Amino acid sequence: MTVSTPTDLLEVSHVAVRFGGLVAIADMTFSVAPGKIVSLIGPNGAGKTTAFNVITGYLRPSAGRVLFKGRDLTQMSPPEIAELGVVRTFQRTSVFNACTVLESVVTALHLRGTTELLGAILRRASVVAEEQRLHSEAEELLDIAGLSHRADAVAGTLAYGEQRLLALAMALAAKPIMLLLDEPAAGLNPSETQKFMELIRNIRDRGVTVLLVEHDMHMVMSISDRIVVLNNGQMIAGGSPQEIQNNPEVIRAYLGEGLTNVKG
Amino acid sequence: MTERGIASILVVLLAVLPLAVNNQYVLFTLTSAGILIIAAMSLNLLLGYAGQLSLGHVAFFGIGAYVSALCSLGFEFYYGAESPLVVPSQPVWLALIWGIVVAGIFGWIIGKLAFRVRGAYFVILTIGFAQVSRMVALNWVSLTNGPMALNNIPPLSGWLPGYGVVPLSGRVENYYLVLAFGILAYWIISRIVHSRVGRALIALRENESLARSVGIKVTRYLVLATVVSAAMAGGAGAIYAHYVRVIDPDVFLFIYTVTMVIMVMTGGKGTLLGPVIGGLIFGIIPELLRHMVRPELQLILYGVAMILIVFFLPQGIVPALAKLGDRVRRKSKIGKTGVLKDSLTT
Ligand SMILES: Nc1ncnc2c1ncn2[C@@H]1O[C@H](COP(=O)(O)OP(=O)(O)OP(=O)(O)O)[C@@H](O)[C@H]1O
Ligand SMILES: [Mg+2]
């Protein structure tokens, strides 16, 4: 199995999560090298979202460690982890429903600003300048996500695919070093999925490491530099898309018939 | 029209009103409503922007009132030792600041507790806090005079051209004083909600998990909002104490919290003007009704008006008007492009 090297950005080692009697993750160990797109795959209920929740501080594991750049994340809160540069999106579409698209991204640029209560009330020139900077950064991010034309729309009224793009733009606003995407393409049509894939490659090429959970095997096989396969809360395989496609255990546990389709 | 435009017009109208209507009773009604509106604005910061319902908000109002009254009167504090701590009477403005500070400190404590209990438990915690405050005011007779009330509270003083520093005990002076405080409170809240801090609060209201995922320490901002909100309610309470010049434990009554919540909800929570509009309606209507119908009917009409507004305008009056304005604007725009199209086709 994988032996982590000192150059790994993220190391998940012997993490276990139990909900009462239910074992969501039995013993998970994997690592992510910087600058790569790593996919975490496995059948429904395999523990992928739970793993995301542990890495980003939403859940405390019952055992194990998560090291990011050598620092243990398991004792930190989600905002502290985001501040370190580990940012996630959610499996269920998650936006600020009542805010406009532009406001949402400006809000998500929280870590890029410094204004506190007194500064907000006095609103000196430096605060006004910061507001302008945040707004232009937000506009840039909307441009990257292809949402500029929707800047003034209320987030809750966007089409499903647009909400997924907005969620991605907000995650990018937190300036991630490592971005965790939980099924970003679920429910998107083929052309939207295509756009999303290009976007994710684009993000990787800007130096952001991506950890991806995705059920769409076409997408996973074509986009990933590395794949980690989970089953029943256990890592059963790890390797390049090629290796995973030819791994008999993976085929038995998960890919089954679907794999031949991908190959063909 | 923008919220700011409407607010400015409202301020001008309220500023010239005493010149047009020099009726003591009208001014008294508006001043009392104004003080409650300041408290409602402070509640709106928590309820409307941070999305946290505090049903004990009157506690901060009452604490501000008592602390400011006691400081201006001077008091003896028996804490168990032989001789009490004797605090001599303080200048009224200093007393007012003490009221604001102490209410803010209690806000900090409640905000810290909100970190552990959210939702229904927070609501119960705040109701309990207000009830305990009332019990303390009622039973700590050596400090608060209990049900006998604190009397002869000095009015706030002010500098008037030609008169120098004088006590502001007249109706007109107090009317303008409350108007000035109202503008200040509105301005502070407006600055906060249109800033990074306000966006963090709105993010907490809209989606706490998402807010945390982008690095917003929501509990920190919730505590901050509670402190500001409590301090502002305490300020309103202090002004109240020096305006009516007598306070008893009934300032802590639950009905005042309910009144504030009604003002915020009917006017439109999470809007700057909401508590002002809701506050004017529910601060003035009861007084108008008092002269027109029998007392039993008053409360019924009050209740019916509230239910109708909540039922037909669940977001409140201000958002409903804003939506109407939008629709009118869009319609006129469509009309214009329609004309353009016609001229192109012909
Ligand atoms: N908060 C929770 N309380 C109890 N059980 C939970 C909780 N969260 C997840 N589980 C359980 O843990 C197991 C792993 O769930 P998880 O959501 O991580 O799976 P997943 O791999 O993301 O699945 P999917 O592909 O359907 O999203 C499931 O059996 C799930 O029912
Ligand atoms: Mg999942």
XYZ file of C-alpha atoms and ligand atoms in Angstrom:
642
model
C 0.000 0.000 0.000
C 1.016 3.653 -0.177
C 4.019 4.714 1.777
C 3.839 8.421 2.413
C 6.847 10.453 1.466
C 7.945 13.653 3.164
C 6.802 15.600 0.122
C 3.160 14.661 0.613
C 0.822 17.592 1.220
C -1.834 15.625 3.045
C -1.432 12.422 4.990
C -4.433 10.590 6.364
C -3.197 7.865 8.656
C -5.209 5.153 10.385
C -8.325 7.296 10.651
C -11.405 5.600 12.088
C -14.916 7.033 12.464
C -17.760 5.359 14.303
C -21.323 6.633 14.649
C -22.575 4.687 17.646
C -22.285 1.099 16.527
C -21.905 1.916 12.833
C -18.368 1.920 11.494
C -18.286 4.594 8.779
C -14.520 4.437 8.354
C -12.645 1.438 9.748
C -9.015 2.275 9.116
C -8.161 4.748 6.392
C -4.672 5.618 5.277
C -3.784 7.531 2.136
C -1.772 10.532 1.104
C -1.968 13.275 -1.482
C 1.037 14.702 -3.292
C 1.026 18.433 -4.093
C -0.099 19.696 -7.476
C -2.125 16.621 -8.347
C -5.748 15.726 -8.865
C -6.454 12.772 -6.593
C -9.843 11.076 -6.730
C -11.467 9.253 -3.866
C -13.928 6.692 -5.216
C -16.081 3.982 -3.739
C -19.702 2.825 -3.652
C -22.446 4.736 -1.814
C -21.839 4.731 1.912
C -18.153 3.872 1.520
C -17.202 6.778 3.780
C -16.019 9.374 1.241
C -18.007 12.314 2.610
C -17.128 11.206 6.129
C -13.457 11.345 5.165
C -13.980 14.915 3.876
C -15.691 15.836 7.132
C -12.733 14.523 9.107
C -10.117 16.263 6.974
C -11.889 19.630 7.114
C -12.672 19.523 10.827
C -16.429 18.918 10.731
C -15.990 15.554 12.458
C -13.500 14.350 15.040
C -12.236 10.873 14.165
C -12.338 8.217 16.876
C -8.770 7.355 15.971
C -5.998 8.393 13.633
C -4.352 11.562 12.401
C -4.667 13.918 9.462
C -1.477 15.802 8.681
C -1.445 18.785 6.335
C 2.071 20.062 5.699
C 3.024 18.114 8.803
C 0.378 19.763 11.039
C -2.357 17.716 12.677
C -5.786 18.916 11.587
C -7.864 16.693 13.846
C -7.881 19.167 16.742
C -8.740 22.191 14.593
C -12.054 23.788 13.649
C -13.223 24.146 10.031
C -12.398 27.875 9.817
C -8.914 27.273 11.201
C -8.357 24.533 8.650
C -9.639 26.794 5.862
C -7.168 29.424 7.015
C -4.370 26.881 6.539
C -5.549 26.442 2.954
C -7.694 23.301 3.079
C -11.115 24.178 1.641
C -14.023 21.904 0.762
C -17.296 21.986 -1.114
C -20.400 20.072 -0.067
C -22.107 17.098 -1.664
C -25.516 18.729 -1.262
C -25.627 22.041 -3.084
C -24.744 24.715 -0.595
C -24.997 28.458 -1.265
C -26.080 31.578 0.638
C -29.651 31.510 -0.670
C -30.630 35.123 0.020
C -27.387 36.706 -1.193
C -26.618 37.731 -4.748
C -23.920 35.833 -6.616
C -21.436 38.700 -6.266
C -22.205 39.213 -2.549
C -21.742 35.487 -1.963
C -18.253 35.507 -3.419
C -17.320 38.728 -1.596
C -18.502 37.027 1.608
C -16.418 33.971 0.791
C -13.377 36.244 0.390
C -13.496 36.691 4.170
C -9.944 35.449 4.680
C -8.675 37.986 2.143
C -9.911 40.901 4.237
C -8.970 42.244 7.653
C -11.725 44.722 8.591
C -13.099 44.216 12.076
C -15.896 45.903 14.022
C -14.294 49.263 14.732
C -12.879 49.520 11.226
C -16.323 48.754 9.804
C -17.969 51.516 11.843
C -15.313 54.164 11.178
C -14.899 53.091 7.549
C -11.637 54.884 6.903
C -10.041 55.091 3.456
C -8.127 51.826 3.955
C -11.384 49.981 4.627
C -13.022 51.456 1.527
C -9.970 50.395 -0.481
C -10.208 46.867 0.922
C -13.878 46.677 -0.059
C -13.011 47.700 -3.618
C -10.221 45.149 -3.781
C -12.507 42.364 -2.528
C -15.165 43.293 -5.075
C -12.736 43.209 -7.963
C -11.300 39.896 -6.753
C -14.861 38.550 -6.593
C -15.484 39.687 -10.153
C -12.334 37.889 -11.295
C -13.488 34.675 -9.611
C -16.912 34.946 -11.236
C -15.152 35.358 -14.538
C -13.133 32.172 -13.948
C -16.319 30.293 -13.021
C -18.157 31.732 -16.017
C -20.809 33.373 -13.845
C -20.125 37.050 -14.540
C -23.420 37.492 -16.335
C -25.257 36.278 -13.219
C -23.467 38.534 -10.714
C -26.643 40.301 -9.562
C -28.883 37.222 -9.487
C -29.957 35.910 -6.083
C -28.102 32.658 -5.369
C -31.220 30.760 -4.302
C -32.846 31.408 -7.707
C -29.952 30.111 -9.826
C -30.241 26.998 -11.940
C -28.776 23.879 -10.343
C -25.645 23.859 -12.486
C -25.029 27.534 -11.776
C -25.288 26.909 -8.046
C -22.615 24.209 -8.340
C -20.378 26.705 -10.150
C -21.044 29.351 -7.497
C -20.124 26.893 -4.739
C -16.840 26.261 -6.538
C -16.173 29.997 -6.964
C -16.769 30.504 -3.232
C -14.372 27.702 -2.328
C -11.750 29.269 -4.594
C -12.329 32.602 -2.853
C -10.881 31.091 0.317
C -7.586 30.717 -1.633
C -7.141 26.988 -1.130
C -3.806 25.227 -1.313
C -5.823 22.048 -1.344
C -9.391 21.894 -2.615
C -11.762 19.067 -1.673
C -14.674 18.649 -4.078
C -17.540 16.372 -3.023
C -19.304 15.136 -6.185
C -19.099 18.467 -8.015
C -20.580 17.042 -11.222
C -23.521 15.183 -9.672
C -26.692 16.093 -11.523
C -24.962 18.116 -14.226
C -25.645 17.496 -17.902
C -22.773 16.286 -20.138
C -21.834 19.727 -21.440
C -21.856 21.208 -17.919
C -19.744 18.287 -16.717
C -17.296 18.947 -19.529
C -17.035 22.598 -18.484
C -16.518 21.579 -14.873
C -13.704 19.207 -15.815
C -11.881 21.928 -17.675
C -12.334 24.199 -14.709
C -10.871 21.629 -12.324
C -7.857 21.076 -14.592
C -7.455 24.816 -14.801
C -7.484 25.038 -10.994
C -4.863 22.286 -10.737
C -2.685 24.079 -13.279
C -2.791 27.176 -11.074
C -1.046 25.082 -8.424
C -4.024 24.006 -6.320
C -4.031 20.367 -5.232
C -7.442 18.767 -5.771
C -9.014 15.901 -3.847
C -12.092 14.798 -5.747
C -14.992 12.559 -4.805
C -16.957 11.622 -7.901
C -19.214 8.856 -9.169
C -18.896 9.790 -12.851
C -16.237 7.268 -13.953
C -15.580 8.947 -17.290
C -14.675 12.093 -15.434
C -12.614 10.317 -12.779
C -10.590 8.256 -15.245
C -9.824 11.144 -17.544
C -9.058 13.822 -14.991
C -7.259 12.057 -12.118
C -3.525 11.834 -11.649
C -4.140 9.265 -8.927
C -7.110 7.347 -7.572
C -7.807 6.013 -4.086
C -10.527 3.373 -3.819
C -12.597 2.947 -0.652
C -14.955 0.140 0.198
C -16.766 -0.383 3.510
C -14.689 2.323 5.129
C -11.451 0.666 4.092
C -8.957 1.696 1.443
C -8.695 -1.203 -0.961
C -6.494 0.193 -3.699
C -4.521 3.225 -4.838
C -2.756 4.068 -8.085
C -2.971 5.672 -11.489
C -6.233 5.445 -13.466
C -4.590 2.693 -15.545
C -3.677 0.638 -12.506
C -7.094 1.078 -10.935
C -8.891 -0.008 -14.092
C -6.885 -3.205 -14.145
C -7.038 -3.951 -10.429
C -9.163 -7.109 -10.026
C -10.203 -6.273 -6.472
C -11.491 -2.858 -7.535
C -13.395 -4.364 -10.407
C -14.986 -6.883 -8.089
C -15.841 -4.403 -5.334
C -16.975 -1.441 -7.251
C -16.454 -0.866 -10.903
C -17.923 -4.118 -12.188
C -19.509 -3.775 -15.575
C -19.079 -0.005 -15.720
C -15.353 -0.337 -16.223
C -15.553 -2.176 -19.516
C -17.721 0.646 -20.783
C -15.094 3.164 -19.814
C -12.400 1.177 -21.565
C -14.521 0.653 -24.632
C -35.727 54.485 -4.254
C -32.867 53.279 -2.130
C -33.118 52.455 1.543
C -30.797 55.365 2.236
C -33.022 57.777 0.294
C -36.119 56.762 2.213
C -34.232 56.983 5.503
C -33.085 60.525 4.684
C -36.610 61.649 3.809
C -37.889 60.094 7.017
C -35.251 61.920 9.055
C -36.165 65.262 7.455
C -39.873 64.655 8.101
C -39.244 63.679 11.720
C -36.929 66.658 12.199
C -39.484 69.262 11.049
C -42.442 67.551 12.691
C -42.244 69.419 16.042
C -42.392 72.701 14.110
C -45.631 71.646 12.452
C -47.226 69.721 15.307
C -46.372 71.305 18.602
C -48.491 68.882 20.554
C -46.908 67.537 23.745
C -48.815 64.300 23.569
C -47.795 63.545 19.979
C -44.174 64.249 20.822
C -44.360 62.012 23.891
C -45.791 59.161 21.818
C -43.133 59.520 19.149
C -40.310 59.778 21.674
C -41.435 56.622 23.467
C -41.811 54.842 20.139
C -38.348 56.110 19.140
C -36.710 54.601 22.204
C -38.345 51.240 21.512
C -37.327 51.527 17.851
C -33.670 51.852 18.881
C -34.064 48.670 20.933
C -35.795 46.990 17.974
C -32.949 48.046 15.649
C -30.463 46.430 18.027
C -32.561 43.260 18.125
C -32.639 43.263 14.325
C -28.852 42.974 14.199
C -29.117 39.619 15.984
C -32.455 38.377 14.694
C -32.449 39.787 11.175
C -28.783 39.658 10.233
C -27.170 36.926 12.372
C -30.403 34.904 12.359
C -30.478 34.248 16.106
C -33.741 34.764 18.003
C -33.196 36.244 21.454
C -36.442 36.416 23.419
C -34.757 38.063 26.361
C -33.686 41.207 24.632
C -35.528 43.399 27.121
C -32.998 42.238 29.741
C -30.285 44.346 28.086
C -32.690 47.271 27.859
C -33.559 46.953 31.557
C -29.942 46.481 32.641
C -28.966 49.638 30.747
C -31.852 51.499 32.384
C -31.043 50.352 35.924
C -27.275 50.774 35.687
C -27.557 54.262 34.231
C -30.217 55.285 36.750
C -28.217 53.909 39.693
C -24.967 55.512 38.585
C -26.601 58.894 38.153
C -28.337 58.635 41.544
C -25.406 57.069 43.356
C -25.896 53.819 45.259
C -24.687 51.576 48.049
C -23.629 48.074 47.127
C -23.882 45.504 49.955
C -21.746 42.564 48.944
C -21.382 40.794 52.309
C -18.604 42.760 53.958
C -19.292 44.985 56.947
C -19.537 48.293 55.140
C -21.069 48.658 51.695
C -19.309 49.921 48.620
C -20.583 53.472 48.236
C -20.736 54.850 44.715
C -21.450 58.574 44.663
C -23.750 60.030 42.046
C -22.127 60.298 38.628
C -22.696 62.826 35.829
C -25.646 61.629 33.721
C -23.698 61.116 30.516
C -21.087 59.036 32.315
C -23.927 57.042 33.890
C -25.377 56.455 30.419
C -22.046 55.120 29.208
C -21.902 52.759 32.200
C -25.352 51.499 31.241
C -24.132 50.778 27.721
C -20.937 49.082 28.922
C -22.578 46.842 31.524
C -25.316 45.776 29.085
C -22.539 45.007 26.573
C -20.744 42.833 29.127
C -23.929 40.833 29.722
C -24.268 40.554 25.939
C -20.788 39.080 25.806
C -21.725 36.440 28.402
C -24.939 35.517 26.576
C -23.075 35.440 23.254
C -20.485 33.070 24.703
C -23.258 30.781 25.933
C -24.902 30.880 22.514
C -21.748 29.186 21.282
C -22.830 26.081 23.178
C -26.585 26.293 22.716
C -28.212 27.304 19.466
C -31.785 27.361 18.265
C -34.531 26.525 20.731
C -32.140 26.252 23.697
C -30.799 29.714 22.989
C -34.344 31.090 22.938
C -35.078 29.475 26.317
C -31.769 30.647 27.739
C -32.485 34.256 26.795
C -36.045 34.149 28.185
C -34.617 32.766 31.418
C -32.001 35.497 31.513
C -34.673 38.203 31.238
C -36.770 36.572 33.966
C -33.794 36.328 36.311
C -32.960 39.993 35.650
C -36.504 40.926 36.602
C -36.319 38.838 39.782
C -33.067 40.516 40.770
C -34.535 43.985 40.182
C -37.603 43.002 42.184
C -35.844 41.418 45.166
C -32.527 43.208 45.587
C -34.341 45.976 47.413
C -31.258 47.562 48.999
C -29.921 48.299 45.529
C -32.939 48.708 43.267
C -35.651 49.777 45.680
C -37.562 46.720 44.439
C -41.176 47.290 43.405
C -41.025 50.777 44.956
C -39.068 51.860 41.897
C -36.118 54.196 41.459
C -37.444 57.736 41.500
C -36.140 61.199 40.703
C -33.706 59.953 38.086
C -32.011 63.060 36.660
C -32.688 63.884 33.004
C -29.874 63.940 30.467
C -28.236 67.315 30.123
C -27.294 69.101 26.958
C -25.720 72.243 25.656
C -28.184 74.577 24.050
C -27.127 77.733 22.217
C -27.859 80.698 24.429
C -28.554 78.613 27.509
C -25.321 76.679 28.092
C -25.506 73.253 29.730
C -29.039 72.600 30.965
C -31.057 69.522 31.938
C -33.087 68.271 28.997
C -36.425 67.713 30.615
C -38.742 69.223 28.008
C -40.656 67.144 25.474
C -39.126 68.820 22.433
C -35.534 68.453 23.636
C -36.052 64.778 24.398
C -37.716 64.231 21.068
C -34.652 65.543 19.243
C -32.315 63.677 21.559
C -34.000 60.370 20.771
C -34.056 61.226 17.074
C -30.298 61.863 17.209
C -29.662 58.572 19.020
C -31.892 56.780 16.536
C -29.896 58.170 13.623
C -26.650 57.156 15.332
C -27.911 53.613 15.953
C -29.148 53.292 12.355
C -25.841 54.570 11.045
C -23.756 52.181 13.169
C -25.851 49.181 12.129
C -25.746 50.248 8.494
C -21.948 50.484 8.598
C -21.673 47.074 10.265
C -23.987 45.171 7.959
C -22.343 46.600 4.844
C -18.912 45.417 5.935
C -16.867 42.255 6.202
C -18.279 41.807 9.711
C -21.872 42.098 8.501
C -21.248 39.655 5.661
C -19.900 37.156 8.202
C -23.121 37.534 10.230
C -25.315 37.097 7.163
C -23.255 34.045 6.178
C -23.935 32.558 9.619
C -27.659 33.176 9.126
C -27.752 31.776 5.608
C -25.601 28.670 5.959
C -23.383 28.095 8.949
C -21.481 25.082 7.576
C -20.714 26.884 4.328
C -19.621 29.993 6.241
C -17.182 27.941 8.294
C -15.834 26.215 5.205
C -14.568 29.514 3.795
C -12.826 30.426 7.037
C -15.443 32.516 8.856
C -15.169 32.020 12.621
C -18.916 32.313 13.077
C -18.965 32.109 16.877
C -16.572 35.039 17.127
C -18.836 37.197 14.986
C -21.929 36.015 16.807
C -20.404 37.119 20.121
C -19.441 40.443 18.550
C -22.980 40.979 17.265
C -24.477 40.101 20.633
C -22.210 42.594 22.395
C -23.089 45.413 19.980
C -26.766 44.531 20.074
C -26.856 44.343 23.877
C -24.906 47.574 24.300
C -27.258 49.386 21.931
C -30.339 48.024 23.726
C -28.693 49.080 26.999
C -28.220 52.565 25.576
C -31.907 52.708 24.653
C -32.786 51.578 28.178
C -30.551 54.241 29.690
C -32.167 56.966 27.585
C -35.546 55.633 28.668
C -34.579 55.818 32.350
C -33.522 59.456 32.065
C -36.564 60.298 29.964
C -39.367 58.866 32.119
C -37.188 59.441 35.224
C -38.673 56.571 37.152
C -38.101 52.845 36.558
C -39.388 49.749 38.263
C -38.867 46.012 37.608
C -41.629 46.071 35.006
C -39.099 47.331 32.428
C -38.075 43.674 32.236
C -41.545 42.480 31.237
C -41.690 39.885 28.468
C -44.248 41.982 26.588
C -41.531 44.531 25.697
C -39.405 41.849 24.067
C -42.500 40.713 22.191
C -43.147 44.295 21.071
C -39.578 44.577 19.757
C -39.846 41.252 17.931
C -43.167 42.353 16.376
C -41.638 45.648 15.240
C -38.753 43.819 13.584
C -40.821 41.038 12.002
C -43.618 43.192 10.607
C -41.266 45.881 9.336
C -38.929 43.334 7.783
C -36.111 41.565 9.602
C -32.718 41.833 8.024
C -33.488 45.232 6.483
C -32.240 48.523 7.902
C -35.595 50.275 7.626
C -37.700 47.334 8.809
C -37.559 48.015 12.552
C -38.097 51.734 11.935
C -41.237 51.269 9.840
C -42.535 48.419 11.993
C -41.691 50.437 15.093
C -43.514 53.550 13.889
C -46.601 51.494 13.056
C -46.712 49.495 16.259
C -45.544 52.373 18.431
C -48.163 54.803 17.136
C -51.197 52.692 16.219
C -51.934 51.674 19.826
C -51.964 55.331 20.818
C -54.276 56.268 17.954
C -56.588 53.394 18.811
C -56.702 54.470 22.413
C -58.829 57.478 21.423
C -61.013 55.771 18.904
C -62.117 52.463 20.366
C -62.752 50.836 23.711
C -59.715 49.305 25.426
C -60.866 45.696 24.936
C -61.072 46.263 21.217
C -57.647 47.913 21.071
C -55.726 44.769 21.925
C -57.844 42.723 19.539
C -57.239 45.135 16.661
C -53.543 45.230 17.510
C -53.405 41.448 17.329
C -55.405 41.297 14.110
C -53.155 43.875 12.427
C -50.122 41.865 13.398
C -51.530 38.570 12.143
C -52.611 40.141 8.850
C -49.160 41.598 8.234
C -47.329 38.388 9.130
C -49.788 36.342 7.067
C -49.833 38.453 3.900
C -46.323 39.894 4.086
C -44.304 37.127 5.723
C -41.043 38.919 4.914
C -42.352 42.163 6.388
C -43.467 45.490 4.997
C -40.137 46.850 3.752
C -39.160 43.836 1.595
C -42.711 43.717 0.208
C -42.527 47.380 -0.812
C -39.074 46.854 -2.293
C -40.402 43.986 -4.396
C -43.332 46.118 -5.531
C -40.931 48.900 -6.501
C -38.851 46.421 -8.507
C -41.902 45.165 -10.359
C -43.042 48.676 -11.256
C -39.578 49.542 -12.504
C -39.332 46.363 -14.586
C -42.776 46.947 -16.080
C -41.887 50.469 -17.150
C -38.669 49.142 -18.683
C -40.542 46.451 -20.618
C -42.938 49.139 -21.768
C -40.073 51.167 -23.163
C -38.443 48.269 -25.012
C -41.891 47.422 -26.319
C -42.134 50.872 -27.826
C -38.691 50.448 -29.281
C -39.669 47.160 -30.868
C -42.805 48.676 -32.349
C -40.875 51.500 -33.885
C -38.392 49.025 -35.325
C -41.028 46.806 -36.884
C -43.016 49.612 -38.401
N -23.779 11.917 10.916
C -23.928 10.598 10.712
N -24.537 9.825 11.646
C -24.678 8.503 11.444
N -24.232 7.831 10.384
C -23.606 8.540 9.428
C -23.423 9.960 9.527
N -22.773 10.392 8.416
C -22.571 9.298 7.667
N -23.056 8.192 8.259
C -22.954 6.813 7.732
O -21.614 6.569 7.462
C -21.471 5.787 6.274
C -20.584 6.525 5.299
O -21.284 7.674 4.823
P -20.672 8.718 3.788
O -21.649 9.801 3.645
O -19.322 9.066 4.188
O -20.634 7.864 2.449
P -20.204 8.334 0.990
O -19.099 7.467 0.585
O -20.006 9.773 0.925
O -21.519 7.921 0.175
P -22.182 8.649 -1.080
O -21.455 8.180 -2.284
O -23.590 8.142 -1.071
O -22.107 10.114 -0.877
C -22.883 5.554 5.738
O -23.277 4.270 6.177
C -23.687 6.625 6.414
O -25.012 6.199 6.598
Mg -20.913 11.364 0.051
